Amino acid sequence: MQSFVYGLTGLRINDQGLSQAYPPVLPAGWKSLTLKNLAFRGQRYDVVVSRDAGGKVRLARNLH
């Protein structure tokens, strides 16, 4: 789980919460990765790492 949350998303824990510290990455051939209902400090998130049409990998965090 740590590989997905921290490695692929580029997120890190700091005083502000979950912050994007590094660019997200996806293995070759993957179009997206979704982590649903991720709990952190009493809040729940959906985290989506996706590849756009140009091949750029992007991160989205949606608070529940």
GROMACS .gro file of C-alpha atoms in nm:
model
   64
    1MET     CA    1   0.000   0.000   0.000
    2GLN     CA    2   0.284   0.240   0.077
    3SER     CA    3   0.421   0.190  -0.276
    4PHE     CA    4   0.090   0.300  -0.423
    5VAL     CA    5   0.023   0.590  -0.189
    6TYR     CA    6   0.372   0.736  -0.170
    7GLY     CA    7   0.555   0.597  -0.473
    8LEU     CA    8   0.305   0.631  -0.755
    9THR     CA    9   0.115   0.935  -0.627
   10GLY     CA   10   0.418   1.136  -0.511
   11LEU     CA   11   0.230   1.231  -0.195
   12ARG     CA   12   0.409   1.279   0.137
   13ILE     CA   13   0.290   1.342   0.490
   14ASN     CA   14   0.385   1.678   0.640
   15ASP     CA   15   0.239   1.935   0.880
   16GLN     CA   16  -0.017   2.044   0.618
   17GLY     CA   17  -0.140   1.685   0.563
   18LEU     CA   18  -0.095   1.492   0.239
   19SER     CA   19   0.105   1.712   0.003
   20GLN     CA   20   0.233   1.643  -0.345
   21ALA     CA   21   0.612   1.634  -0.304
   22TYR     CA   22   0.703   1.456  -0.629
   23PRO     CA   23   0.542   1.418  -0.971
   24PRO     CA   24   0.305   1.120  -0.990
   25VAL     CA   25   0.409   0.822  -1.204
   26LEU     CA   26   0.235   0.529  -1.368
   27PRO     CA   27   0.394   0.208  -1.498
   28ALA     CA   28   0.410   0.179  -1.877
   29GLY     CA   29   0.079   0.060  -2.016
   30TRP     CA   30  -0.128   0.186  -1.721
   31LYS     CA   31  -0.386   0.453  -1.799
   32SER     CA   32  -0.488   0.530  -1.442
   33LEU     CA   33  -0.487   0.426  -1.078
   34THR     CA   34  -0.765   0.511  -0.831
   35LEU     CA   35  -0.737   0.478  -0.454
   36LYS     CA   36  -1.087   0.517  -0.309
   37ASN     CA   37  -1.184   0.616   0.041
   38LEU     CA   38  -0.827   0.669   0.163
   39ALA     CA   39  -0.847   0.779   0.530
   40PHE     CA   40  -0.599   1.032   0.666
   41ARG     CA   41  -0.627   1.242   0.984
   42GLY     CA   42  -1.002   1.199   1.008
   43GLN     CA   43  -1.073   1.285   0.646
   44ARG     CA   44  -1.140   1.058   0.350
   45TYR     CA   45  -1.006   1.105  -0.002
   46ASP     CA   46  -1.027   0.951  -0.345
   47VAL     CA   47  -0.685   0.979  -0.508
   48VAL     CA   48  -0.663   0.943  -0.887
   49VAL     CA   49  -0.342   0.921  -1.089
   50SER     CA   50  -0.417   0.931  -1.461
   51ARG     CA   51  -0.244   0.973  -1.794
   52ASP     CA   52  -0.387   1.235  -2.030
   53ALA     CA   53  -0.403   1.204  -2.410
   54GLY     CA   54  -0.055   1.358  -2.439
   55GLY     CA   55   0.094   1.102  -2.198
   56LYS     CA   56   0.138   1.342  -1.904
   57VAL     CA   57   0.060   1.186  -1.564
   58ARG     CA   58  -0.161   1.391  -1.333
   59LEU     CA   59  -0.278   1.362  -0.972
   60ALA     CA   60  -0.623   1.451  -0.838
   61ARG     CA   61  -0.733   1.436  -0.472
   62ASN     CA   62  -1.103   1.458  -0.396
   63LEU     CA   63  -1.214   1.511  -0.037
   64HIS     CA   64  -1.531   1.328   0.072
   0.00000   0.00000   0.00000
